[in-house]
Amino acid sequence: MDARSVGNRAAWNQAYREQLQYFGGLPADDTLVAEEYELLRGILAARPLVVHPQSGNGEDDIALVRAGARAVIGVDYSEVAVSEAQGRAARLGVACRYVMGAVPGVPLRDGCADLVYTGKGALIWMPDIDAWAAEMARLVRPGGHLFLYEGHPATELWTWDLDKPRIRSDRDYFGRSFVCDDFSFPAHGAVMWQWNLGRTVTAVVDAGFEVRHLAEYPEPFWRMGEVDAAAFRGRLPNAFSLLARAPQR
């Protein structure tokens, strides 16, 4: 990992420690949204083995198993997140296993996943979107799927003003990176990378996937402190989903 990625890992470890101290443990809520259930229903009905790169605290993994996945392997570079997520999975008796690893460089064999599930704040931590897409392609078996439910790249432009939507003067849709402010998670000076929607889709296609579905949504997948900003009220893009298939060989 480069220096900024090392710094980001330290920021995430610190943020998770603070979260655990404040809440006393990781949550076990159902975090899949309705669009995810709809798009993944047929795939999950086949009881796939799911790999979840950048699994974070692992909430989505529990939901995926309950929705039909045979098992989920979560991968994250935060040892705090991996340890706590594994402990929670053991307490709940769900088929989730966690390993330490960065993306790219996931310590799993080629073609091990029927479904690679990722997103919800994953892409903004990737300094190289093409390397990320190539790693997703490496993990998926022929005929398997990649599913991404992610914050829309434009959402980083919106202010949290309540009266009407505005664009932040310090953000650029085509910018390269910016420092995570103290009102975002994980804070602690973490560096985010900005990948616009066209660049993301092109990286997925260039990695060999066939895009089956792409949609944009006005509702953000996550709100800091449940804030009800004007930008979140149906007029602007705040999330997107992408479902792609690895070709049969």
PDB file of C-alpha atoms in Angstrom:
ATOM      1  CA  MET A   1       0.000   0.000   0.000  1.00  0.00           C
ATOM      2  CA  ASP A   2       1.100   3.565  -0.639  1.00  0.00           C
ATOM      3  CA  ALA A   3       1.520   6.082   2.186  1.00  0.00           C
ATOM      4  CA  ARG A   4      -2.012   7.465   1.886  1.00  0.00           C
ATOM      5  CA  SER A   5      -3.547   3.993   1.979  1.00  0.00           C
ATOM      6  CA  VAL A   6      -1.500   3.177   5.085  1.00  0.00           C
ATOM      7  CA  GLY A   7      -2.786   6.390   6.639  1.00  0.00           C
ATOM      8  CA  ASN A   8      -6.339   5.486   5.695  1.00  0.00           C
ATOM      9  CA  ARG A   9      -6.015   2.098   7.374  1.00  0.00           C
ATOM     10  CA  ALA A  10      -4.844   3.793  10.558  1.00  0.00           C
ATOM     11  CA  ALA A  11      -7.815   6.178  10.344  1.00  0.00           C
ATOM     12  CA  TRP A  12     -10.253   3.292   9.974  1.00  0.00           C
ATOM     13  CA  ASN A  13      -8.747   1.381  12.888  1.00  0.00           C
ATOM     14  CA  GLN A  14      -9.063   4.447  15.087  1.00  0.00           C
ATOM     15  CA  ALA A  15     -12.633   5.120  13.942  1.00  0.00           C
ATOM     16  CA  TYR A  16     -13.705   1.551  14.643  1.00  0.00           C
ATOM     17  CA  ARG A  17     -12.113   1.627  18.100  1.00  0.00           C
ATOM     18  CA  GLU A  18     -14.079   4.780  18.877  1.00  0.00           C
ATOM     19  CA  GLN A  19     -17.263   3.219  17.494  1.00  0.00           C
ATOM     20  CA  LEU A  20     -16.829   0.152  19.668  1.00  0.00           C
ATOM     21  CA  GLN A  21     -16.162   2.248  22.762  1.00  0.00           C
ATOM     22  CA  TYR A  22     -19.236   4.365  22.110  1.00  0.00           C
ATOM     23  CA  PHE A  23     -21.703   1.634  21.119  1.00  0.00           C
ATOM     24  CA  GLY A  24     -20.187  -1.277  23.029  1.00  0.00           C
ATOM     25  CA  GLY A  25     -20.092  -3.525  19.960  1.00  0.00           C
ATOM     26  CA  LEU A  26     -20.891  -3.753  16.273  1.00  0.00           C
ATOM     27  CA  PRO A  27     -24.546  -3.557  15.177  1.00  0.00           C
ATOM     28  CA  ALA A  28     -26.346  -6.545  13.687  1.00  0.00           C
ATOM     29  CA  ASP A  29     -29.095  -4.779  11.792  1.00  0.00           C
ATOM     30  CA  ASP A  30     -30.391  -5.698   8.327  1.00  0.00           C
ATOM     31  CA  THR A  31     -28.566  -3.172   6.132  1.00  0.00           C
ATOM     32  CA  LEU A  32     -29.499  -4.316   2.613  1.00  0.00           C
ATOM     33  CA  VAL A  33     -31.810  -1.824   0.922  1.00  0.00           C
ATOM     34  CA  ALA A  34     -34.859  -2.735  -1.158  1.00  0.00           C
ATOM     35  CA  GLU A  35     -33.040  -2.258  -4.483  1.00  0.00           C
ATOM     36  CA  GLU A  36     -30.356  -4.722  -3.421  1.00  0.00           C
ATOM     37  CA  TYR A  37     -32.890  -7.390  -2.508  1.00  0.00           C
ATOM     38  CA  GLU A  38     -34.661  -6.898  -5.822  1.00  0.00           C
ATOM     39  CA  LEU A  39     -31.518  -7.097  -7.957  1.00  0.00           C
ATOM     40  CA  LEU A  40     -29.928  -9.974  -6.047  1.00  0.00           C
ATOM     41  CA  ARG A  41     -32.998 -12.116  -5.430  1.00  0.00           C
ATOM     42  CA  GLY A  42     -32.342 -14.564  -8.244  1.00  0.00           C
ATOM     43  CA  ILE A  43     -28.613 -14.815  -7.540  1.00  0.00           C
ATOM     44  CA  LEU A  44     -29.103 -15.358  -3.795  1.00  0.00           C
ATOM     45  CA  ALA A  45     -31.753 -18.010  -4.485  1.00  0.00           C
ATOM     46  CA  ALA A  46     -28.939 -20.162  -5.928  1.00  0.00           C
ATOM     47  CA  ARG A  47     -27.105 -20.033  -2.554  1.00  0.00           C
ATOM     48  CA  PRO A  48     -23.884 -18.456  -3.831  1.00  0.00           C
ATOM     49  CA  LEU A  49     -20.561 -18.221  -2.078  1.00  0.00           C
ATOM     50  CA  VAL A  50     -20.108 -14.465  -1.658  1.00  0.00           C
ATOM     51  CA  VAL A  51     -16.839 -12.560  -1.303  1.00  0.00           C
ATOM     52  CA  HIS A  52     -17.172  -9.055   0.129  1.00  0.00           C
ATOM     53  CA  PRO A  53     -14.036  -6.943  -0.427  1.00  0.00           C
ATOM     54  CA  GLN A  54     -13.813  -3.932   1.902  1.00  0.00           C
ATOM     55  CA  SER A  55     -16.353  -5.521   4.199  1.00  0.00           C
ATOM     56  CA  GLY A  56     -15.867  -3.027   7.029  1.00  0.00           C
ATOM     57  CA  ASN A  57     -17.989  -3.895  10.041  1.00  0.00           C
ATOM     58  CA  GLY A  58     -19.711  -6.726   8.161  1.00  0.00           C
ATOM     59  CA  GLU A  59     -23.349  -5.714   8.612  1.00  0.00           C
ATOM     60  CA  ASP A  60     -24.204  -6.469   4.988  1.00  0.00           C
ATOM     61  CA  ASP A  61     -22.680  -9.942   5.283  1.00  0.00           C
ATOM     62  CA  ILE A  62     -25.164 -11.031   7.915  1.00  0.00           C
ATOM     63  CA  ALA A  63     -28.017  -9.771   5.753  1.00  0.00           C
ATOM     64  CA  LEU A  64     -26.662 -11.608   2.697  1.00  0.00           C
ATOM     65  CA  VAL A  65     -26.556 -14.934   4.555  1.00  0.00           C
ATOM     66  CA  ARG A  66     -30.063 -14.418   5.887  1.00  0.00           C
ATOM     67  CA  ALA A  67     -31.205 -13.624   2.332  1.00  0.00           C
ATOM     68  CA  GLY A  68     -29.850 -16.894   0.937  1.00  0.00           C
ATOM     69  CA  ALA A  69     -26.059 -16.787   0.529  1.00  0.00           C
ATOM     70  CA  ARG A  70     -24.397 -20.091   1.429  1.00  0.00           C
ATOM     71  CA  ALA A  71     -21.552 -18.213   3.105  1.00  0.00           C
ATOM     72  CA  VAL A  72     -19.810 -14.845   2.977  1.00  0.00           C
ATOM     73  CA  ILE A  73     -16.084 -14.184   3.146  1.00  0.00           C
ATOM     74  CA  GLY A  74     -15.411 -10.604   4.192  1.00  0.00           C
ATOM     75  CA  VAL A  75     -12.079  -8.953   3.439  1.00  0.00           C
ATOM     76  CA  ASP A  76     -10.864  -5.738   5.052  1.00  0.00           C
ATOM     77  CA  TYR A  77      -7.531  -4.097   5.838  1.00  0.00           C
ATOM     78  CA  SER A  78      -8.656  -2.937   9.300  1.00  0.00           C
ATOM     79  CA  GLU A  79      -7.657  -5.524  11.875  1.00  0.00           C
ATOM     80  CA  VAL A  80     -10.142  -3.964  14.308  1.00  0.00           C
ATOM     81  CA  ALA A  81     -13.043  -4.409  11.865  1.00  0.00           C
ATOM     82  CA  VAL A  82     -12.014  -7.958  10.932  1.00  0.00           C
ATOM     83  CA  SER A  83     -11.667  -9.070  14.547  1.00  0.00           C
ATOM     84  CA  GLU A  84     -14.935  -7.577  15.706  1.00  0.00           C
ATOM     85  CA  ALA A  85     -16.910  -8.729  12.655  1.00  0.00           C
ATOM     86  CA  GLN A  86     -15.665 -12.295  13.137  1.00  0.00           C
ATOM     87  CA  GLY A  87     -16.601 -12.209  16.805  1.00  0.00           C
ATOM     88  CA  ARG A  88     -20.104 -11.001  16.026  1.00  0.00           C
ATOM     89  CA  ALA A  89     -20.581 -13.654  13.308  1.00  0.00           C
ATOM     90  CA  ALA A  90     -19.584 -16.330  15.820  1.00  0.00           C
ATOM     91  CA  ARG A  91     -22.010 -14.984  18.423  1.00  0.00           C
ATOM     92  CA  LEU A  92     -24.872 -14.931  15.915  1.00  0.00           C
ATOM     93  CA  GLY A  93     -23.969 -18.286  14.387  1.00  0.00           C
ATOM     94  CA  VAL A  94     -23.942 -16.984  10.802  1.00  0.00           C
ATOM     95  CA  ALA A  95     -21.737 -18.397   8.023  1.00  0.00           C
ATOM     96  CA  CYS A  96     -19.410 -15.407   7.721  1.00  0.00           C
ATOM     97  CA  ARG A  97     -15.627 -15.595   7.762  1.00  0.00           C
ATOM     98  CA  TYR A  98     -13.240 -12.631   7.764  1.00  0.00           C
ATOM     99  CA  VAL A  99      -9.684 -12.245   6.526  1.00  0.00           C
ATOM    100  CA  MET A 100      -7.233  -9.374   6.590  1.00  0.00           C
ATOM    101  CA  GLY A 101      -6.357  -8.029   3.173  1.00  0.00           C
ATOM    102  CA  ALA A 102      -6.126  -4.958   0.979  1.00  0.00           C
ATOM    103  CA  VAL A 103      -7.592  -4.409  -2.489  1.00  0.00           C
ATOM    104  CA  PRO A 104      -5.915  -5.319  -4.769  1.00  0.00           C
ATOM    105  CA  GLY A 105      -4.096  -8.198  -3.120  1.00  0.00           C
ATOM    106  CA  VAL A 106      -7.073 -10.040  -1.598  1.00  0.00           C
ATOM    107  CA  PRO A 107      -5.643 -13.276  -0.101  1.00  0.00           C
ATOM    108  CA  LEU A 108      -8.132 -15.579  -1.834  1.00  0.00           C
ATOM    109  CA  ARG A 109      -7.745 -17.826  -4.877  1.00  0.00           C
ATOM    110  CA  ASP A 110      -8.795 -16.862  -8.403  1.00  0.00           C
ATOM    111  CA  GLY A 111     -12.420 -17.568  -9.290  1.00  0.00           C
ATOM    112  CA  CYS A 112     -13.453 -18.369  -5.737  1.00  0.00           C
ATOM    113  CA  ALA A 113     -16.679 -16.328  -5.664  1.00  0.00           C
ATOM    114  CA  ASP A 114     -20.061 -16.900  -7.235  1.00  0.00           C
ATOM    115  CA  LEU A 115     -20.863 -13.309  -6.309  1.00  0.00           C
ATOM    116  CA  VAL A 116     -18.571 -10.440  -5.381  1.00  0.00           C
ATOM    117  CA  TYR A 117     -20.579  -7.942  -3.373  1.00  0.00           C
ATOM    118  CA  THR A 118     -19.097  -4.550  -2.541  1.00  0.00           C
ATOM    119  CA  GLY A 119     -19.783  -0.844  -2.286  1.00  0.00           C
ATOM    120  CA  LYS A 120     -21.387   1.426   0.313  1.00  0.00           C
ATOM    121  CA  GLY A 121     -18.274   3.517   0.641  1.00  0.00           C
ATOM    122  CA  ALA A 122     -15.733   1.186  -0.967  1.00  0.00           C
ATOM    123  CA  LEU A 123     -14.658   2.945  -4.170  1.00  0.00           C
ATOM    124  CA  ILE A 124     -13.684   6.206  -2.495  1.00  0.00           C
ATOM    125  CA  TRP A 125     -10.819   4.359  -0.786  1.00  0.00           C
ATOM    126  CA  MET A 126      -9.383   2.994  -4.037  1.00  0.00           C
ATOM    127  CA  PRO A 127      -6.444   4.992  -5.478  1.00  0.00           C
ATOM    128  CA  ASP A 128      -6.521   2.926  -8.704  1.00  0.00           C
ATOM    129  CA  ILE A 129      -9.980   2.103 -10.095  1.00  0.00           C
ATOM    130  CA  ASP A 130      -8.584  -0.139 -12.857  1.00  0.00           C
ATOM    131  CA  ALA A 131      -6.638  -2.233 -10.363  1.00  0.00           C
ATOM    132  CA  TRP A 132      -9.776  -2.508  -8.241  1.00  0.00           C
ATOM    133  CA  ALA A 133     -11.848  -3.733 -11.216  1.00  0.00           C
ATOM    134  CA  ALA A 134      -9.183  -6.240 -12.242  1.00  0.00           C
ATOM    135  CA  GLU A 135      -9.160  -7.652  -8.713  1.00  0.00           C
ATOM    136  CA  MET A 136     -12.944  -8.037  -8.755  1.00  0.00           C
ATOM    137  CA  ALA A 137     -12.652  -9.906 -12.054  1.00  0.00           C
ATOM    138  CA  ARG A 138      -9.959 -12.173 -10.604  1.00  0.00           C
ATOM    139  CA  LEU A 139     -12.160 -13.198  -7.692  1.00  0.00           C
ATOM    140  CA  VAL A 140     -15.309 -14.040  -9.694  1.00  0.00           C
ATOM    141  CA  ARG A 141     -15.740 -17.451 -11.291  1.00  0.00           C
ATOM    142  CA  PRO A 142     -16.724 -17.605 -14.986  1.00  0.00           C
ATOM    143  CA  GLY A 143     -20.424 -16.831 -15.191  1.00  0.00           C
ATOM    144  CA  GLY A 144     -20.416 -15.322 -11.703  1.00  0.00           C
ATOM    145  CA  HIS A 145     -21.491 -11.810 -10.799  1.00  0.00           C
ATOM    146  CA  LEU A 146     -20.154  -8.529  -9.481  1.00  0.00           C
ATOM    147  CA  PHE A 147     -22.630  -6.362  -7.594  1.00  0.00           C
ATOM    148  CA  LEU A 148     -21.899  -2.814  -6.532  1.00  0.00           C
ATOM    149  CA  TYR A 149     -24.246  -0.606  -4.505  1.00  0.00           C
ATOM    150  CA  GLU A 150     -22.400   2.598  -3.878  1.00  0.00           C
ATOM    151  CA  GLY A 151     -22.651   6.249  -3.051  1.00  0.00           C
ATOM    152  CA  HIS A 152     -23.058   8.237  -6.262  1.00  0.00           C
ATOM    153  CA  PRO A 153     -19.851  10.151  -7.058  1.00  0.00           C
ATOM    154  CA  ALA A 154     -21.895  13.355  -7.310  1.00  0.00           C
ATOM    155  CA  THR A 155     -23.100  13.067  -3.715  1.00  0.00           C
ATOM    156  CA  GLU A 156     -19.748  14.360  -2.454  1.00  0.00           C
ATOM    157  CA  LEU A 157     -20.576  17.678  -4.156  1.00  0.00           C
ATOM    158  CA  TRP A 158     -23.791  18.389  -2.246  1.00  0.00           C
ATOM    159  CA  THR A 159     -23.930  20.569   0.842  1.00  0.00           C
ATOM    160  CA  TRP A 160     -26.076  19.544   3.781  1.00  0.00           C
ATOM    161  CA  ASP A 161     -28.115  22.748   3.709  1.00  0.00           C
ATOM    162  CA  LEU A 162     -31.723  22.211   4.709  1.00  0.00           C
ATOM    163  CA  ASP A 163     -33.387  24.934   2.635  1.00  0.00           C
ATOM    164  CA  LYS A 164     -32.179  23.994  -0.870  1.00  0.00           C
ATOM    165  CA  PRO A 165     -29.437  21.941  -2.570  1.00  0.00           C
ATOM    166  CA  ARG A 166     -26.085  23.650  -3.120  1.00  0.00           C
ATOM    167  CA  ILE A 167     -22.710  22.570  -4.489  1.00  0.00           C
ATOM    168  CA  ARG A 168     -19.699  22.668  -2.180  1.00  0.00           C
ATOM    169  CA  SER A 169     -17.078  25.125  -3.343  1.00  0.00           C
ATOM    170  CA  ASP A 170     -14.246  22.809  -2.224  1.00  0.00           C
ATOM    171  CA  ARG A 171     -15.278  19.768  -4.270  1.00  0.00           C
ATOM    172  CA  ASP A 172     -14.867  18.843  -7.934  1.00  0.00           C
ATOM    173  CA  TYR A 173     -16.755  16.022  -9.680  1.00  0.00           C
ATOM    174  CA  PHE A 174     -13.683  15.444 -11.845  1.00  0.00           C
ATOM    175  CA  GLY A 175     -11.188  15.959  -9.037  1.00  0.00           C
ATOM    176  CA  ARG A 176      -8.620  13.337  -8.080  1.00  0.00           C
ATOM    177  CA  SER A 177      -8.850  13.171  -4.285  1.00  0.00           C
ATOM    178  CA  PHE A 178      -9.748  15.118  -1.177  1.00  0.00           C
ATOM    179  CA  VAL A 179      -9.320  14.845   2.588  1.00  0.00           C
ATOM    180  CA  CYS A 180     -12.237  13.408   4.542  1.00  0.00           C
ATOM    181  CA  ASP A 181     -13.529  16.139   6.858  1.00  0.00           C
ATOM    182  CA  ASP A 182     -14.350  15.701  10.533  1.00  0.00           C
ATOM    183  CA  PHE A 183     -18.079  15.389   9.819  1.00  0.00           C
ATOM    184  CA  SER A 184     -17.555  12.229   7.761  1.00  0.00           C
ATOM    185  CA  PHE A 185     -16.582   8.697   8.738  1.00  0.00           C
ATOM    186  CA  PRO A 186     -13.818   7.739   9.446  1.00  0.00           C
ATOM    187  CA  ALA A 187     -12.440  11.321   9.674  1.00  0.00           C
ATOM    188  CA  HIS A 188      -8.906  11.387  11.160  1.00  0.00           C
ATOM    189  CA  GLY A 189      -7.508  12.921   7.953  1.00  0.00           C
ATOM    190  CA  ALA A 190      -8.345   9.971   5.696  1.00  0.00           C
ATOM    191  CA  VAL A 191      -7.932  10.621   1.957  1.00  0.00           C
ATOM    192  CA  MET A 192     -10.815   9.816  -0.401  1.00  0.00           C
ATOM    193  CA  TRP A 193     -10.470   9.283  -4.155  1.00  0.00           C
ATOM    194  CA  GLN A 194     -13.074  10.597  -6.576  1.00  0.00           C
ATOM    195  CA  TRP A 195     -14.198   8.305  -9.421  1.00  0.00           C
ATOM    196  CA  ASN A 196     -16.993   9.602 -11.629  1.00  0.00           C
ATOM    197  CA  LEU A 197     -19.663   7.213 -12.873  1.00  0.00           C
ATOM    198  CA  GLY A 198     -18.326   6.955 -16.424  1.00  0.00           C
ATOM    199  CA  ARG A 199     -14.844   6.107 -15.183  1.00  0.00           C
ATOM    200  CA  THR A 200     -16.206   3.424 -12.857  1.00  0.00           C
ATOM    201  CA  VAL A 201     -18.341   1.711 -15.503  1.00  0.00           C
ATOM    202  CA  THR A 202     -15.503   1.816 -18.028  1.00  0.00           C
ATOM    203  CA  ALA A 203     -13.140   0.172 -15.524  1.00  0.00           C
ATOM    204  CA  VAL A 204     -15.653  -2.642 -14.953  1.00  0.00           C
ATOM    205  CA  VAL A 205     -16.101  -3.215 -18.700  1.00  0.00           C
ATOM    206  CA  ASP A 206     -12.355  -3.068 -19.361  1.00  0.00           C
ATOM    207  CA  ALA A 207     -11.861  -5.750 -16.692  1.00  0.00           C
ATOM    208  CA  GLY A 208     -13.981  -8.112 -18.821  1.00  0.00           C
ATOM    209  CA  PHE A 209     -17.394  -7.859 -17.181  1.00  0.00           C
ATOM    210  CA  GLU A 210     -20.684  -7.622 -19.059  1.00  0.00           C
ATOM    211  CA  VAL A 211     -22.814  -4.918 -17.447  1.00  0.00           C
ATOM    212  CA  ARG A 212     -26.357  -6.218 -16.913  1.00  0.00           C
ATOM    213  CA  HIS A 213     -27.830  -3.344 -14.928  1.00  0.00           C
ATOM    214  CA  LEU A 214     -26.974   0.236 -13.981  1.00  0.00           C
ATOM    215  CA  ALA A 215     -29.300   2.535 -12.037  1.00  0.00           C
ATOM    216  CA  GLU A 216     -29.081   5.780 -10.050  1.00  0.00           C
ATOM    217  CA  TYR A 217     -31.090   6.662  -6.941  1.00  0.00           C
ATOM    218  CA  PRO A 218     -31.948   9.867  -5.079  1.00  0.00           C
ATOM    219  CA  GLU A 219     -31.732   8.280  -1.626  1.00  0.00           C
ATOM    220  CA  PRO A 220     -28.229   8.106  -0.068  1.00  0.00           C
ATOM    221  CA  PHE A 221     -27.202   4.751   1.377  1.00  0.00           C
ATOM    222  CA  TRP A 222     -25.904   6.497   4.499  1.00  0.00           C
ATOM    223  CA  ARG A 223     -26.603   9.768   6.270  1.00  0.00           C
ATOM    224  CA  MET A 224     -24.226  11.285   8.809  1.00  0.00           C
ATOM    225  CA  GLY A 225     -26.293  11.633  11.962  1.00  0.00           C
ATOM    226  CA  GLU A 226     -29.477  10.974   9.946  1.00  0.00           C
ATOM    227  CA  VAL A 227     -29.216  14.490   8.507  1.00  0.00           C
ATOM    228  CA  ASP A 228     -32.128  15.467   6.241  1.00  0.00           C
ATOM    229  CA  ALA A 229     -30.367  17.688   3.704  1.00  0.00           C
ATOM    230  CA  ALA A 230     -32.280  19.264   0.841  1.00  0.00           C
ATOM    231  CA  ALA A 231     -29.954  17.390  -1.543  1.00  0.00           C
ATOM    232  CA  PHE A 232     -31.412  14.099  -0.260  1.00  0.00           C
ATOM    233  CA  ARG A 233     -35.047  14.869  -1.104  1.00  0.00           C
ATOM    234  CA  GLY A 234     -35.460  13.236  -4.483  1.00  0.00           C
ATOM    235  CA  ARG A 235     -33.994  15.687  -6.999  1.00  0.00           C
ATOM    236  CA  LEU A 236     -30.312  14.683  -7.091  1.00  0.00           C
ATOM    237  CA  PRO A 237     -28.369  11.417  -7.475  1.00  0.00           C
ATOM    238  CA  ASN A 238     -26.995  10.028  -4.211  1.00  0.00           C
ATOM    239  CA  ALA A 239     -26.488   6.303  -4.890  1.00  0.00           C
ATOM    240  CA  PHE A 240     -26.127   3.882  -7.780  1.00  0.00           C
ATOM    241  CA  SER A 241     -26.170   0.154  -8.379  1.00  0.00           C
ATOM    242  CA  LEU A 242     -24.267  -1.896 -10.925  1.00  0.00           C
ATOM    243  CA  LEU A 243     -24.719  -5.593 -11.655  1.00  0.00           C
ATOM    244  CA  ALA A 244     -22.231  -7.224 -14.008  1.00  0.00           C
ATOM    245  CA  ARG A 245     -21.476 -10.767 -15.100  1.00  0.00           C
ATOM    246  CA  ALA A 246     -18.150 -12.450 -15.766  1.00  0.00           C
ATOM    247  CA  PRO A 247     -18.265 -14.173 -19.172  1.00  0.00           C
ATOM    248  CA  GLN A 248     -18.336 -17.948 -19.417  1.00  0.00           C
ATOM    249  CA  ARG A 249     -15.021 -19.314 -20.636  1.00  0.00           C
TER     250      ARG A 249
END
